[in-house]
mmCIF file of C-alpha atoms and ligand atoms in Angstrom:
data_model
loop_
_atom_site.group_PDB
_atom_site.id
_atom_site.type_symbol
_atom_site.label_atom_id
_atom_site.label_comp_id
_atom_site.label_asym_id
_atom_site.label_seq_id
_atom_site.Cartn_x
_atom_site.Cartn_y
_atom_site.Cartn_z
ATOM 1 C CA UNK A 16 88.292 -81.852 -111.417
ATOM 2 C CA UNK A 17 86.771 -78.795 -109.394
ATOM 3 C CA UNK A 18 87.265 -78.632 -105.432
ATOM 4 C CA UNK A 19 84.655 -77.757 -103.578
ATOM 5 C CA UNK A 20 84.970 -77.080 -99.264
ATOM 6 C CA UNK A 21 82.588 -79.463 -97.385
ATOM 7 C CA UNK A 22 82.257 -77.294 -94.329
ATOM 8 C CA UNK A 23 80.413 -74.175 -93.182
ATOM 9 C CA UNK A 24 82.887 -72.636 -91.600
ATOM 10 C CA UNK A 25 83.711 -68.978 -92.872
ATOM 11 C CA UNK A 26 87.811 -69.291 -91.827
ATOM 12 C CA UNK A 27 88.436 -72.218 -93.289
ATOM 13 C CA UNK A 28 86.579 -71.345 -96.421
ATOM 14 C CA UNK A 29 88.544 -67.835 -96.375
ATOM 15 C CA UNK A 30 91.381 -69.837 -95.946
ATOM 16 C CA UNK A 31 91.969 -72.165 -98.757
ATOM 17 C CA UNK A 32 89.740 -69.546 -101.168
ATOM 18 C CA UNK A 33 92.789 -67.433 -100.806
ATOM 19 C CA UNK A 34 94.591 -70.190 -102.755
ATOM 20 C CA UNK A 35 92.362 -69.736 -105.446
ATOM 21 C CA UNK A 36 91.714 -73.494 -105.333
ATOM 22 C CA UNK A 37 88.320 -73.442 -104.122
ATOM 23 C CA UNK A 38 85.682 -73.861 -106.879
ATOM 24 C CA UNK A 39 82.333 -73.816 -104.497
ATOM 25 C CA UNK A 40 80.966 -75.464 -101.362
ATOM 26 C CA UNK A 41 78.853 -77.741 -100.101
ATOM 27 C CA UNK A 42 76.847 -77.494 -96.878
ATOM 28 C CA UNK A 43 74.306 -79.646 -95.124
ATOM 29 C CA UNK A 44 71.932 -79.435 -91.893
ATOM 30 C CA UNK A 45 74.665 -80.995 -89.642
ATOM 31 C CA UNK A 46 77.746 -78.835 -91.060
ATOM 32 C CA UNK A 47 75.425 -75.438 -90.631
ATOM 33 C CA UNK A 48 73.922 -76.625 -87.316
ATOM 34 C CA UNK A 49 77.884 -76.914 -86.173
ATOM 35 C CA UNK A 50 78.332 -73.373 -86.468
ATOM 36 C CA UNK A 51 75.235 -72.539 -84.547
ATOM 37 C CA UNK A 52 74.782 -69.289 -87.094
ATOM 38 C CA UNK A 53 71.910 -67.875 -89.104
ATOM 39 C CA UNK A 54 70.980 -70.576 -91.861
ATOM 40 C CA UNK A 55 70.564 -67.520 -94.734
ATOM 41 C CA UNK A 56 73.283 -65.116 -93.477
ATOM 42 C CA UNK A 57 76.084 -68.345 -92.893
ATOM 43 C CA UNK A 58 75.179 -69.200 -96.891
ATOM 44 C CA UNK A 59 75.117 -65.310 -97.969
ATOM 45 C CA UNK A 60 78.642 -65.095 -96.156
ATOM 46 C CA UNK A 61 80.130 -67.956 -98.196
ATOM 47 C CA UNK A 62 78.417 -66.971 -101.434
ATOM 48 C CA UNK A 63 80.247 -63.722 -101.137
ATOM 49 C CA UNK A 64 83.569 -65.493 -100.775
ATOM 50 C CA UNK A 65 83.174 -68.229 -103.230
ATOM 51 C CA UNK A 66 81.988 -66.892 -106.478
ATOM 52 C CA UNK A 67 81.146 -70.960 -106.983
ATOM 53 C CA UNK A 68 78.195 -72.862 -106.741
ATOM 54 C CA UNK A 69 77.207 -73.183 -102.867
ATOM 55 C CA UNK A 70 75.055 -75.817 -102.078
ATOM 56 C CA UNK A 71 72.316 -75.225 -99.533
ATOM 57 C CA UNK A 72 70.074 -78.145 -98.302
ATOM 58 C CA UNK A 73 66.229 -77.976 -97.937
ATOM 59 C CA UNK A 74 64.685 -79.269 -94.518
ATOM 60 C CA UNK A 75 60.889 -80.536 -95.803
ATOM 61 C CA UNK A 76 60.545 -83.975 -96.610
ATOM 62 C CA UNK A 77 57.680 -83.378 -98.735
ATOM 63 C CA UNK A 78 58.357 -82.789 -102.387
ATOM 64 C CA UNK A 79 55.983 -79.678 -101.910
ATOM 65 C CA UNK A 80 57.873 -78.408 -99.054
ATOM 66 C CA UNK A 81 60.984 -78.661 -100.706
ATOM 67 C CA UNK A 82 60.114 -76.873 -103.656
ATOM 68 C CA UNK A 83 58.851 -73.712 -101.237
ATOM 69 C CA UNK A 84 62.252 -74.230 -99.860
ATOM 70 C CA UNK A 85 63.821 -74.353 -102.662
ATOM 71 C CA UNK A 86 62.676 -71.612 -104.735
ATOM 72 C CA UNK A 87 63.165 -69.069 -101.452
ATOM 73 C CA UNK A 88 67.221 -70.604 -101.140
ATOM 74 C CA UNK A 89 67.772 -69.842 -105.027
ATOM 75 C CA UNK A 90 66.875 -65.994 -104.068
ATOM 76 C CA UNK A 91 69.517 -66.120 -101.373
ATOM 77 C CA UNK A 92 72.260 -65.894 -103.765
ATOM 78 C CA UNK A 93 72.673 -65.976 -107.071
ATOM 79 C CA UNK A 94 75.603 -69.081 -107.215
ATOM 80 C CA UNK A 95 73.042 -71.043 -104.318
ATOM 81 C CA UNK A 96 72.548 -74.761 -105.465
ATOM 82 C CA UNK A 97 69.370 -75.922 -104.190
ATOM 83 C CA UNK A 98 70.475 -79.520 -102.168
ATOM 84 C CA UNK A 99 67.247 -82.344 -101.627
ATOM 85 C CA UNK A 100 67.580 -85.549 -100.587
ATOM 86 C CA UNK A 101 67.241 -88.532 -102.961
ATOM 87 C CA UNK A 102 63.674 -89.871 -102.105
ATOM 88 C CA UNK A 103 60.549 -89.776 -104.421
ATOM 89 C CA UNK A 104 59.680 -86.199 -103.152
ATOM 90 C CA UNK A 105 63.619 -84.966 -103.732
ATOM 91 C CA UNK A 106 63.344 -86.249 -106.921
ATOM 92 C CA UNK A 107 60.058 -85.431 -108.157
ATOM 93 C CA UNK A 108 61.008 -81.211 -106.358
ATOM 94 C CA UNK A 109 64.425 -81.731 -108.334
ATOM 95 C CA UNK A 110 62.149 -82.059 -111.579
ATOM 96 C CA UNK A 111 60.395 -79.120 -110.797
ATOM 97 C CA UNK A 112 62.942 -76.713 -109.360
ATOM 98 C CA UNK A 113 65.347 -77.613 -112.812
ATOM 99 C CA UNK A 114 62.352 -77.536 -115.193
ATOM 100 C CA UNK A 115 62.184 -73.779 -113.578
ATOM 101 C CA UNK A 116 65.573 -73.168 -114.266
ATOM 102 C CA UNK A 117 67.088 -73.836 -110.498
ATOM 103 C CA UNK A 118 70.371 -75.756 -110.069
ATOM 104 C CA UNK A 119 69.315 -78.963 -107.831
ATOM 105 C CA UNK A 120 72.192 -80.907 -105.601
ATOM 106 C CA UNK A 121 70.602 -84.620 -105.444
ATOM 107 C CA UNK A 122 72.059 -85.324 -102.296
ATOM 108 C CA UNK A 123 72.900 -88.990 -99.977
ATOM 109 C CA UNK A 124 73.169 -90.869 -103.349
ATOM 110 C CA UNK A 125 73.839 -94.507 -102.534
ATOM 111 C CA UNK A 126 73.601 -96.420 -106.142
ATOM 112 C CA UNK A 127 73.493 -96.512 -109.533
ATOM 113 C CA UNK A 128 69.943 -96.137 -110.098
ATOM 114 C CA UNK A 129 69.344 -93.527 -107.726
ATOM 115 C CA UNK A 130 71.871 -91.369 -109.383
ATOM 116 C CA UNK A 131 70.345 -92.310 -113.195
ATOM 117 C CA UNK A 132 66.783 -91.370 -111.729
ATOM 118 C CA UNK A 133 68.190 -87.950 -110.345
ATOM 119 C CA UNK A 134 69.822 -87.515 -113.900
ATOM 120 C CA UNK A 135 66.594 -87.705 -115.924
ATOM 121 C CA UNK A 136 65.043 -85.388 -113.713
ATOM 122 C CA UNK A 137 67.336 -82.774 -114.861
ATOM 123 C CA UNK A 138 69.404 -82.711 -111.469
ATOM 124 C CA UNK A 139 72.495 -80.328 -111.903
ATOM 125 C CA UNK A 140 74.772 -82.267 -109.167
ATOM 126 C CA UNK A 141 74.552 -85.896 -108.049
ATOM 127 C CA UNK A 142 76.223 -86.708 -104.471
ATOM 128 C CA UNK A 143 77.256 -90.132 -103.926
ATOM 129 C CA UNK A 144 78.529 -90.593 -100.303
ATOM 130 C CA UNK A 145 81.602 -92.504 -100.898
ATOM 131 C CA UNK A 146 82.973 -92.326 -97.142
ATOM 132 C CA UNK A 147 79.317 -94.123 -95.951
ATOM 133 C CA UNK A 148 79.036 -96.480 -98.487
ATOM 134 C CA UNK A 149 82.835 -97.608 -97.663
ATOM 135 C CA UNK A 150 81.799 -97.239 -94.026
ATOM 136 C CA UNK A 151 79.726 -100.113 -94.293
ATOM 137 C CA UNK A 152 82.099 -102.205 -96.540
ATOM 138 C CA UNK A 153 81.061 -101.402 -99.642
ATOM 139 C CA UNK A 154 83.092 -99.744 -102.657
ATOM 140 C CA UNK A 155 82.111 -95.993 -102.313
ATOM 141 C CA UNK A 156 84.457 -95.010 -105.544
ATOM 142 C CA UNK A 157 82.463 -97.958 -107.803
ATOM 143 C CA UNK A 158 79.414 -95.871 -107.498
ATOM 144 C CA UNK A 159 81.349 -92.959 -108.581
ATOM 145 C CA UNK A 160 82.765 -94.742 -111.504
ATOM 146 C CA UNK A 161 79.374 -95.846 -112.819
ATOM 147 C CA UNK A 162 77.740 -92.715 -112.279
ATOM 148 C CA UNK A 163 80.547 -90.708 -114.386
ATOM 149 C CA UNK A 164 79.765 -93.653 -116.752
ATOM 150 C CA UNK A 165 76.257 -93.740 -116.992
ATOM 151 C CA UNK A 166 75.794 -89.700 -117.325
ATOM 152 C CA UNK A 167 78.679 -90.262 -120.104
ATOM 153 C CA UNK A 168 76.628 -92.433 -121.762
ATOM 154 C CA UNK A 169 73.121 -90.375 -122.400
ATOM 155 C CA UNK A 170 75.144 -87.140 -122.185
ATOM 156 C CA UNK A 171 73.132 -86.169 -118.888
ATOM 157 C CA UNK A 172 74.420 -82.403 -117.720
ATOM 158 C CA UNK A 173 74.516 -84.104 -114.622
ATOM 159 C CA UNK A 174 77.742 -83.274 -113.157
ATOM 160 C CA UNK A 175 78.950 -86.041 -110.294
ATOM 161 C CA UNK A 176 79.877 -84.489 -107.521
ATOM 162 C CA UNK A 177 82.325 -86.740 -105.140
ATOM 163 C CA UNK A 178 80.911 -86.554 -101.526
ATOM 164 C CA UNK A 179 81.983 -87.441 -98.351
ATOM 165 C CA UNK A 180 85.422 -87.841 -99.081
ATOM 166 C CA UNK A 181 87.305 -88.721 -96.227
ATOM 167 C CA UNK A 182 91.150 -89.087 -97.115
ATOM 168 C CA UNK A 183 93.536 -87.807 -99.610
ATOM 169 C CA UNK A 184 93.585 -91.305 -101.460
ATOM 170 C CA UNK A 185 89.290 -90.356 -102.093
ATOM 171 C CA UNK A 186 90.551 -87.282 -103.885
ATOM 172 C CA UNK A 187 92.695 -89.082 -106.319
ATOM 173 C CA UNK A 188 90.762 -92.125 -107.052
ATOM 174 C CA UNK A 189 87.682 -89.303 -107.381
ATOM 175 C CA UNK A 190 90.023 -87.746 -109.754
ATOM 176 C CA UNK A 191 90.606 -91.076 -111.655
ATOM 177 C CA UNK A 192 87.477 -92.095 -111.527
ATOM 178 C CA UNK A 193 86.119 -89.035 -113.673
ATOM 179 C CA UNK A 194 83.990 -87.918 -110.832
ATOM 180 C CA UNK A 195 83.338 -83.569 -112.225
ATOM 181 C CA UNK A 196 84.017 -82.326 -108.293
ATOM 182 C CA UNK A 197 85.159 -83.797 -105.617
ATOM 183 C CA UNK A 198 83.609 -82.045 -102.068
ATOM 184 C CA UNK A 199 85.897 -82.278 -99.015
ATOM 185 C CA UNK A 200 86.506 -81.110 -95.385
ATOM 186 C CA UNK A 201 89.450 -78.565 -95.167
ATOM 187 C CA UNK A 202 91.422 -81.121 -93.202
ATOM 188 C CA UNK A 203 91.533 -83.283 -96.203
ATOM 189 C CA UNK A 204 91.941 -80.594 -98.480
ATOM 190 C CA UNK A 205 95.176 -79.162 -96.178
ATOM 191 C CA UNK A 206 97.135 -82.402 -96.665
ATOM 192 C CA UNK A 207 96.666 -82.073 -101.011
ATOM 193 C CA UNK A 208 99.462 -79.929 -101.398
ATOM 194 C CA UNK A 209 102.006 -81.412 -98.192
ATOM 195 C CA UNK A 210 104.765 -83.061 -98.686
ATOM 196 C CA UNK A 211 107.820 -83.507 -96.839
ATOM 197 C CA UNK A 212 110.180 -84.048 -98.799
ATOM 198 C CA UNK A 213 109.068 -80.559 -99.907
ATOM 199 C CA UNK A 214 109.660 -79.136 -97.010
ATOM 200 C CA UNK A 215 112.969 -80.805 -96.228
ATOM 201 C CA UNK A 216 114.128 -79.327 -100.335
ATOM 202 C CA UNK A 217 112.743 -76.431 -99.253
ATOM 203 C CA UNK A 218 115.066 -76.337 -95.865
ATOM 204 C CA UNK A 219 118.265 -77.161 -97.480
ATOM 205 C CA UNK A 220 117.953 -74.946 -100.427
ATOM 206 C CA UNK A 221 117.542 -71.879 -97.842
ATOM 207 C CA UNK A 222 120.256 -73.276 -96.435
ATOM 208 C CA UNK A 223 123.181 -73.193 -99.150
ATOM 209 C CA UNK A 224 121.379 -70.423 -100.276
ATOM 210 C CA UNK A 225 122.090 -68.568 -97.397
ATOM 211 C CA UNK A 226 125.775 -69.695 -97.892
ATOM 212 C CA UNK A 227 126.387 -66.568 -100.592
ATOM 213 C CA UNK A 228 127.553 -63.532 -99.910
ATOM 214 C CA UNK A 229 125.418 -60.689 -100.019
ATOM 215 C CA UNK A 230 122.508 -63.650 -100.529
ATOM 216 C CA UNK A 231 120.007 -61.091 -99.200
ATOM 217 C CA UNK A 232 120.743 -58.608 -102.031
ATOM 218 C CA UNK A 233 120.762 -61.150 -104.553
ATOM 219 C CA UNK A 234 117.336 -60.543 -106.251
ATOM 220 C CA UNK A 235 116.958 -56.891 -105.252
ATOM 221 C CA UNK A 236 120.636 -55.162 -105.151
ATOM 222 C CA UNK A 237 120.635 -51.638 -102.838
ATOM 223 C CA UNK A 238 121.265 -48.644 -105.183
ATOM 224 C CA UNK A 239 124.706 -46.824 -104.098
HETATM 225 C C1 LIG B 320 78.076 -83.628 -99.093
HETATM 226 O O1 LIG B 320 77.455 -82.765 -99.668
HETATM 227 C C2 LIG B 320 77.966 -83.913 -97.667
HETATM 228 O O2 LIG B 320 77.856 -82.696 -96.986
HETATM 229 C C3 LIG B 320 79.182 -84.582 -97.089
HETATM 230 O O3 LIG B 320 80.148 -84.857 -98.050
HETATM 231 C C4 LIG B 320 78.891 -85.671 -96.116
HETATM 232 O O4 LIG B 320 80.107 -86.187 -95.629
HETATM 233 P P1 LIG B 320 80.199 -87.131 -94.346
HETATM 234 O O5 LIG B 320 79.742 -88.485 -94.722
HETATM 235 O O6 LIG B 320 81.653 -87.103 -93.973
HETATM 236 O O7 LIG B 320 79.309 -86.490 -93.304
#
């Protein structure tokens, strides 16, 4: 499963890129409006970090308006995903930004049927929200599961792409689920590799390590 950064924040991006963990990012209107930057030099900055596919959301609600949009944020960057919404214009500008060979982000995918439609119009990511949908009761991982299903079944390039994932436990039942990428703030994605009983080994074996003689030559002797 590929990790991608939900944020637009260049430091924390820098951050856990430098673990070489980080297969792309996804952005949206509120997470670039929290960094109060420039929209096109924020998503230059991260495309230069992340070699990845960076998702970058059109503003127009109309499906003309989002094409514009569209075909000016694929020029940004070469690795820019173009993100619409999933309405009847997101859909019918995911058509025909894909048809002209630009990667599409069907974004705030509640069901099933929304994801199939975003599918057959050639979308290259599918976002189901599964921190909303679970926000108001409902199973957010189902919708994952079926979509994974459903794209297995007609072979759709459709990759589904695990959004608003709120907790560790989201990243592993994303993971068993199927779902291609799971997206994530970097304060979910700083408790994946935690553990204390890790850090406790980790504190005893420096410890009796430390025990030896000579323990600080151990690995690299001094020369006479
Ligand atoms: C995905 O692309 C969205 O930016 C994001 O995952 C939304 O998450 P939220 O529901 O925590 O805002």
């Amino acid at each position: 499963m590929k990790i991608f950064l939900d944020t637009a924040n260049v430091d924390e991006i820098r951050k856990a890129a430098d673990l070489g963990l980080i297969d792309g990012v996804t952005t949206n209107p509120s997470l670039i409006a929290k960094e109060g930057k420039n929209f096109k030099e924020r998503i230059q900055e991260i495309c230069a970090i992340v070699p990845g596919d960076i998702s970058a959301e059109t503003i127009a609600t109309d499906w003309e308006g989002m094409v514009r949009e569209g075909r000016e944020l694929a020029t940004w960057a070469p690795n820019v995903v173009v993100k619409a919404p999933c309405t009847p214009d997101g859909l019918r500008a995911c058509k025909i930004l894909s048809d002209q060979g630009i990667n599409v982000n069907v974004t705030l995918v509640f069901s099933t049927t929304q994801g199939l439609l975003a599918s057959k119009n050639g979308a290259y990511f599918i976002s189901p929200f599964v921190g909303r949908l679970d926000d108001i009761g409902l199973d957010g991982m189902e919708l994952v599961r079926d979509l994974v299903e459903v794209i297995e079944n007609y072979g759709f390039r459709t990759q589904v792409l695990a959004a608003s994932i709120r907790t560790p436990n989201h990243v592993i039942a994303a993971a068993k689920a199927g779902a291609h990428i799971a997206t994530m703030p970097a304060s979910v994605f700083n408790t994946l590799y935690k553990h204390p009983l890790t850090d406790i080994g980790m504190t005893r074996f420096l410890a009796d390590w430390k025990t030896l003689p000579n323990y600080e030559e151990a690995i690299f002797p001094k020369r006479a």
